């Protein structure tokens, strides 16, 4: 009986879950030339699901649009340069750090590679972090 | 005299079938409309309406992300009575949420869930959960913005469950994110597994009511019995006819909502859940997700399932609110919980920024334990007051806790529904 139920569980789980099939392509997202981005500005890339921000010192940070609370898409807040979530009111600053709960960790970031003056972003690999650090920035 | 009559007349096969569902004779007091308000029967009828309209909707619905939205639009535009059938299904589902909640309240406050009926309370709670699950899986199907974001949020909540959360959420979604696999999973659950399970639970529920001797009534020495046919059947037909007429008229004038097609790149602002989930959404705004999405639902769930099994000494089965003191406490507590929850949320919104003040200690403390304590300590004091000052017993205290929980949820629901605007900020 016990063995049968374990077996049944895995058969059902296999039937319901189709996660493995979903992971297919692994291409980097080309955001464009480095020079086309102004300093101290945030650029939304909705197709790539990230915000690309260039800071004062020229460093780039690609932050996921997914709120770390429950996965809604955050909006950029033009007044503060940060981000607001429309679902549960979480707020983030321009570094993606939490300004107001219920979110408990900063927005995830995507690794950036700069090749031949073009910015390539690995949107398949969201990196979790606990706070903003200078080492997260990528320079041309 | 009536007994002779029934023996002479041979019941028709329809009557025999009815007598399999109902006993032949019941206590006259069970017929009084405000004993049950017919709520259980209404639910059974709503289930049938949902089943029939759901089967019709299946003819035109296509469960793929490319076609789901368009198939609903074309159903409404091109099919004769398409919009009407969808409205019927939608309104019946909404009504089922409300009536199921009222039925739960009715059975609980008329003290009809104890002893022999305890098992049926469990079945009822599981069915309540099934109704919620059915609504939840149902509103993903049109694949509009409401559907997509509500399901994104709720499946992400599952991820906060320790250890198994992530794989469980992936199993429900059939994927890392909400996509075509999720739609197919939900379609199967909504149109197959949940209704089928519900049918079984419903049969058990009815059978257990008969085993317990029908509607719970206060003890009395001389009870007057009457025939079910025609006394009860006539009442049932009348309620059913009124209900069907009401839903049909409503379906002509009120259209089931359909937002823009799902767009994974943009959450609407504000993103609100369907109304019956808004209390939970409000809770999520104020508490650490582990508290609001895992611990509290678990504790409240266990409490509700355990309700018939607390150690009671003075049960008055079938007596509304158990005692005059119980009635007084229930009314008092529902008002207390409403006012208290409202004030607490107002203060949390505008003045009490624990997440900033205690940021260094950790979010589980700042937005978890602290607000939790602010709610629990005054409520405990309130219960203590009734116990010390008025000598309230276990029955009445447990009833008061139940009242406070339900009243708080309704308060949060109303706040989220009426007082939250853009960015989910409070508009007062």
PDB file of C-alpha atoms in Angstrom, chain B residues 187-347:
ATOM      1  CA  UNK B 187      -8.391  23.602 -16.707  1.00  0.00           C
ATOM      2  CA  UNK B 188      -8.123  19.943 -15.695  1.00  0.00           C
ATOM      3  CA  UNK B 189      -8.630  20.756 -12.028  1.00  0.00           C
ATOM      4  CA  UNK B 190     -11.499  23.144 -12.646  1.00  0.00           C
ATOM      5  CA  UNK B 191     -13.508  21.089 -15.088  1.00  0.00           C
ATOM      6  CA  UNK B 192     -12.657  17.596 -13.914  1.00  0.00           C
ATOM      7  CA  UNK B 193     -10.984  16.846 -10.638  1.00  0.00           C
ATOM      8  CA  UNK B 194     -12.583  19.448  -8.377  1.00  0.00           C
ATOM      9  CA  UNK B 195     -16.218  18.897  -9.491  1.00  0.00           C
ATOM     10  CA  UNK B 196     -15.736  15.137  -9.279  1.00  0.00           C
ATOM     11  CA  UNK B 197     -14.309  15.350  -5.755  1.00  0.00           C
ATOM     12  CA  UNK B 198     -17.037  17.788  -4.827  1.00  0.00           C
ATOM     13  CA  UNK B 199     -19.712  15.348  -5.914  1.00  0.00           C
ATOM     14  CA  UNK B 200     -18.300  12.710  -3.589  1.00  0.00           C
ATOM     15  CA  UNK B 201     -17.976  15.123  -0.660  1.00  0.00           C
ATOM     16  CA  UNK B 202     -21.475  16.418  -1.225  1.00  0.00           C
ATOM     17  CA  UNK B 203     -22.927  12.896  -1.132  1.00  0.00           C
ATOM     18  CA  UNK B 204     -21.132  12.239   2.154  1.00  0.00           C
ATOM     19  CA  UNK B 205     -22.331  15.573   3.518  1.00  0.00           C
ATOM     20  CA  UNK B 206     -25.997  14.802   2.751  1.00  0.00           C
ATOM     21  CA  UNK B 207     -25.794  11.265   4.015  1.00  0.00           C
ATOM     22  CA  UNK B 208     -24.219  12.369   7.288  1.00  0.00           C
ATOM     23  CA  UNK B 209     -26.990  14.928   7.834  1.00  0.00           C
ATOM     24  CA  UNK B 210     -29.550  12.122   7.564  1.00  0.00           C
ATOM     25  CA  UNK B 211     -27.525   9.940   9.885  1.00  0.00           C
ATOM     26  CA  UNK B 212     -27.439  12.729  12.456  1.00  0.00           C
ATOM     27  CA  UNK B 213     -31.216  13.028  12.255  1.00  0.00           C
ATOM     28  CA  UNK B 214     -31.631  16.016   9.954  1.00  0.00           C
ATOM     29  CA  UNK B 215     -31.419  19.667  10.900  1.00  0.00           C
ATOM     30  CA  UNK B 216     -30.086  20.249  14.430  1.00  0.00           C
ATOM     31  CA  UNK B 217     -32.878  21.352  16.739  1.00  0.00           C
ATOM     32  CA  UNK B 218     -33.050  22.300  20.413  1.00  0.00           C
ATOM     33  CA  UNK B 219     -34.201  19.468  22.691  1.00  0.00           C
ATOM     34  CA  UNK B 220     -37.967  19.340  23.294  1.00  0.00           C
ATOM     35  CA  UNK B 221     -40.268  16.769  24.848  1.00  0.00           C
ATOM     36  CA  UNK B 222     -43.202  16.763  22.442  1.00  0.00           C
ATOM     37  CA  UNK B 223     -42.180  17.056  18.817  1.00  0.00           C
ATOM     38  CA  UNK B 224     -44.684  17.306  16.013  1.00  0.00           C
ATOM     39  CA  UNK B 225     -43.756  15.419  12.857  1.00  0.00           C
ATOM     40  CA  UNK B 226     -44.980  16.175   9.353  1.00  0.00           C
ATOM     41  CA  UNK B 227     -44.651  14.458   5.971  1.00  0.00           C
ATOM     42  CA  UNK B 228     -41.743  15.559   3.802  1.00  0.00           C
ATOM     43  CA  UNK B 229     -43.942  15.262   0.700  1.00  0.00           C
ATOM     44  CA  UNK B 230     -45.438  17.780   0.154  1.00  0.00           C
ATOM     45  CA  UNK B 231     -44.432  19.984   3.131  1.00  0.00           C
ATOM     46  CA  UNK B 232     -40.645  20.201   2.660  1.00  0.00           C
ATOM     47  CA  UNK B 233     -40.573  19.497  -1.087  1.00  0.00           C
ATOM     48  CA  UNK B 234     -42.949  22.350  -1.751  1.00  0.00           C
ATOM     49  CA  UNK B 235     -40.700  24.750   0.163  1.00  0.00           C
ATOM     50  CA  UNK B 236     -37.634  23.503  -1.680  1.00  0.00           C
ATOM     51  CA  UNK B 237     -39.259  23.939  -5.081  1.00  0.00           C
ATOM     52  CA  UNK B 238     -40.294  27.451  -4.165  1.00  0.00           C
ATOM     53  CA  UNK B 239     -36.820  28.510  -3.016  1.00  0.00           C
ATOM     54  CA  UNK B 240     -35.262  26.899  -6.092  1.00  0.00           C
ATOM     55  CA  UNK B 241     -37.667  28.653  -8.445  1.00  0.00           C
ATOM     56  CA  UNK B 242     -37.022  32.035  -6.844  1.00  0.00           C
ATOM     57  CA  UNK B 243     -33.273  31.492  -6.934  1.00  0.00           C
ATOM     58  CA  UNK B 244     -33.217  30.429 -10.574  1.00  0.00           C
ATOM     59  CA  UNK B 245     -35.396  33.359 -11.551  1.00  0.00           C
ATOM     60  CA  UNK B 246     -33.138  35.751  -9.620  1.00  0.00           C
ATOM     61  CA  UNK B 247     -29.937  34.458 -11.230  1.00  0.00           C
ATOM     62  CA  UNK B 248     -31.484  34.560 -14.708  1.00  0.00           C
ATOM     63  CA  UNK B 249     -32.586  38.162 -14.295  1.00  0.00           C
ATOM     64  CA  UNK B 250     -29.188  39.138 -12.877  1.00  0.00           C
ATOM     65  CA  UNK B 251     -27.447  37.424 -15.827  1.00  0.00           C
ATOM     66  CA  UNK B 252     -29.365  39.566 -18.287  1.00  0.00           C
ATOM     67  CA  UNK B 253     -28.165  42.807 -16.738  1.00  0.00           C
ATOM     68  CA  UNK B 254     -24.814  42.038 -15.146  1.00  0.00           C
ATOM     69  CA  UNK B 255     -21.986  40.914 -17.411  1.00  0.00           C
ATOM     70  CA  UNK B 256     -19.153  38.736 -16.135  1.00  0.00           C
ATOM     71  CA  UNK B 257     -16.042  40.930 -16.221  1.00  0.00           C
ATOM     72  CA  UNK B 258     -13.261  40.389 -18.724  1.00  0.00           C
ATOM     73  CA  UNK B 259     -10.147  42.547 -18.530  1.00  0.00           C
ATOM     74  CA  UNK B 260      -7.486  42.973 -21.191  1.00  0.00           C
ATOM     75  CA  UNK B 261      -5.650  39.898 -22.364  1.00  0.00           C
ATOM     76  CA  UNK B 262      -2.962  38.680 -19.959  1.00  0.00           C
ATOM     77  CA  UNK B 263       0.284  40.587 -20.323  1.00  0.00           C
ATOM     78  CA  UNK B 264       3.214  39.076 -18.387  1.00  0.00           C
ATOM     79  CA  UNK B 265       5.182  42.291 -18.942  1.00  0.00           C
ATOM     80  CA  UNK B 266       2.843  44.633 -17.110  1.00  0.00           C
ATOM     81  CA  UNK B 267       0.883  44.310 -13.861  1.00  0.00           C
ATOM     82  CA  UNK B 268      -2.216  46.516 -13.752  1.00  0.00           C
ATOM     83  CA  UNK B 269      -2.094  49.322 -11.196  1.00  0.00           C
ATOM     84  CA  UNK B 270      -3.554  48.653  -8.703  1.00  0.00           C
ATOM     85  CA  UNK B 271      -3.592  44.875  -9.035  1.00  0.00           C
ATOM     86  CA  UNK B 272      -6.474  43.643  -6.950  1.00  0.00           C
ATOM     87  CA  UNK B 273      -7.437  40.046  -6.366  1.00  0.00           C
ATOM     88  CA  UNK B 274     -11.052  38.889  -6.820  1.00  0.00           C
ATOM     89  CA  UNK B 275     -13.137  40.355  -3.990  1.00  0.00           C
ATOM     90  CA  UNK B 276     -13.247  37.269  -1.761  1.00  0.00           C
ATOM     91  CA  UNK B 277      -9.438  37.100  -1.698  1.00  0.00           C
ATOM     92  CA  UNK B 278      -9.023  40.790  -0.861  1.00  0.00           C
ATOM     93  CA  UNK B 279      -8.885  40.136   2.891  1.00  0.00           C
ATOM     94  CA  UNK B 280      -5.897  37.887   2.292  1.00  0.00           C
ATOM     95  CA  UNK B 281      -4.319  40.478   0.021  1.00  0.00           C
ATOM     96  CA  UNK B 282      -4.748  43.125   2.710  1.00  0.00           C
ATOM     97  CA  UNK B 283      -3.025  40.836   5.180  1.00  0.00           C
ATOM     98  CA  UNK B 284      -0.121  40.404   2.765  1.00  0.00           C
ATOM     99  CA  UNK B 285       0.385  44.166   2.712  1.00  0.00           C
ATOM    100  CA  UNK B 286       1.054  44.347   6.429  1.00  0.00           C
ATOM    101  CA  UNK B 287       2.766  41.132   7.413  1.00  0.00           C
ATOM    102  CA  UNK B 288       5.917  39.282   6.490  1.00  0.00           C
ATOM    103  CA  UNK B 289       4.872  36.775   3.792  1.00  0.00           C
ATOM    104  CA  UNK B 290       5.856  33.811   5.920  1.00  0.00           C
ATOM    105  CA  UNK B 291       3.415  34.950   8.612  1.00  0.00           C
ATOM    106  CA  UNK B 292       0.591  36.087   6.346  1.00  0.00           C
ATOM    107  CA  UNK B 293       0.799  33.246   3.837  1.00  0.00           C
ATOM    108  CA  UNK B 294       1.961  30.243   5.860  1.00  0.00           C
ATOM    109  CA  UNK B 295       1.682  30.519   9.655  1.00  0.00           C
ATOM    110  CA  UNK B 296      -1.618  32.381   9.978  1.00  0.00           C
ATOM    111  CA  UNK B 297      -3.586  30.337   7.408  1.00  0.00           C
ATOM    112  CA  UNK B 298      -2.241  27.191   9.034  1.00  0.00           C
ATOM    113  CA  UNK B 299      -3.172  28.242  12.579  1.00  0.00           C
ATOM    114  CA  UNK B 300      -6.603  29.537  11.556  1.00  0.00           C
ATOM    115  CA  UNK B 301      -7.217  26.420   9.465  1.00  0.00           C
ATOM    116  CA  UNK B 302      -6.337  24.077  12.327  1.00  0.00           C
ATOM    117  CA  UNK B 303      -8.510  26.144  14.667  1.00  0.00           C
ATOM    118  CA  UNK B 304     -11.529  25.845  12.363  1.00  0.00           C
ATOM    119  CA  UNK B 305     -11.077  22.104  11.872  1.00  0.00           C
ATOM    120  CA  UNK B 306     -10.711  21.648  15.619  1.00  0.00           C
ATOM    121  CA  UNK B 307     -13.798  23.763  16.457  1.00  0.00           C
ATOM    122  CA  UNK B 308     -16.163  20.860  17.241  1.00  0.00           C
ATOM    123  CA  UNK B 309     -13.552  19.092  19.383  1.00  0.00           C
ATOM    124  CA  UNK B 310     -12.676  21.647  22.075  1.00  0.00           C
ATOM    125  CA  UNK B 311     -13.567  20.553  25.582  1.00  0.00           C
ATOM    126  CA  UNK B 312     -17.105  21.881  25.976  1.00  0.00           C
ATOM    127  CA  UNK B 313     -19.301  21.334  29.040  1.00  0.00           C
ATOM    128  CA  UNK B 314     -22.428  23.337  28.308  1.00  0.00           C
ATOM    129  CA  UNK B 315     -23.287  22.640  24.691  1.00  0.00           C
ATOM    130  CA  UNK B 316     -26.804  23.601  23.653  1.00  0.00           C
ATOM    131  CA  UNK B 317     -27.159  21.843  20.320  1.00  0.00           C
ATOM    132  CA  UNK B 318     -29.466  23.693  17.952  1.00  0.00           C
ATOM    133  CA  UNK B 319     -29.713  26.806  20.138  1.00  0.00           C
ATOM    134  CA  UNK B 320     -28.586  29.967  18.406  1.00  0.00           C
ATOM    135  CA  UNK B 321     -25.372  31.340  19.981  1.00  0.00           C
ATOM    136  CA  UNK B 322     -25.580  28.679  22.710  1.00  0.00           C
ATOM    137  CA  UNK B 323     -26.817  31.141  25.381  1.00  0.00           C
ATOM    138  CA  UNK B 324     -27.958  34.762  25.815  1.00  0.00           C
ATOM    139  CA  UNK B 325     -24.418  35.622  26.931  1.00  0.00           C
ATOM    140  CA  UNK B 326     -23.071  33.934  23.788  1.00  0.00           C
ATOM    141  CA  UNK B 327     -25.307  36.101  21.633  1.00  0.00           C
ATOM    142  CA  UNK B 328     -24.263  39.253  23.437  1.00  0.00           C
ATOM    143  CA  UNK B 329     -20.569  38.320  23.106  1.00  0.00           C
ATOM    144  CA  UNK B 330     -20.899  37.494  19.401  1.00  0.00           C
ATOM    145  CA  UNK B 331     -22.456  40.840  18.552  1.00  0.00           C
ATOM    146  CA  UNK B 332     -20.014  42.705  20.778  1.00  0.00           C
ATOM    147  CA  UNK B 333     -16.996  40.852  19.398  1.00  0.00           C
ATOM    148  CA  UNK B 334     -17.903  41.397  15.754  1.00  0.00           C
ATOM    149  CA  UNK B 335     -18.136  45.146  16.339  1.00  0.00           C
ATOM    150  CA  UNK B 336     -14.982  45.147  18.468  1.00  0.00           C
ATOM    151  CA  UNK B 337     -13.014  43.255  15.795  1.00  0.00           C
ATOM    152  CA  UNK B 338     -14.272  45.554  13.048  1.00  0.00           C
ATOM    153  CA  UNK B 339     -13.284  48.742  14.839  1.00  0.00           C
ATOM    154  CA  UNK B 340     -10.013  47.364  16.188  1.00  0.00           C
ATOM    155  CA  UNK B 341      -8.859  45.951  12.831  1.00  0.00           C
ATOM    156  CA  UNK B 342      -9.803  49.135  11.041  1.00  0.00           C
ATOM    157  CA  UNK B 343      -7.895  51.361  13.463  1.00  0.00           C
ATOM    158  CA  UNK B 344      -4.896  49.028  13.479  1.00  0.00           C
ATOM    159  CA  UNK B 345      -4.660  49.005   9.673  1.00  0.00           C
ATOM    160  CA  UNK B 346      -5.075  52.784   9.537  1.00  0.00           C
ATOM    161  CA  UNK B 347      -2.227  53.214  12.021  1.00  0.00           C
TER     162      UNK B 347
END
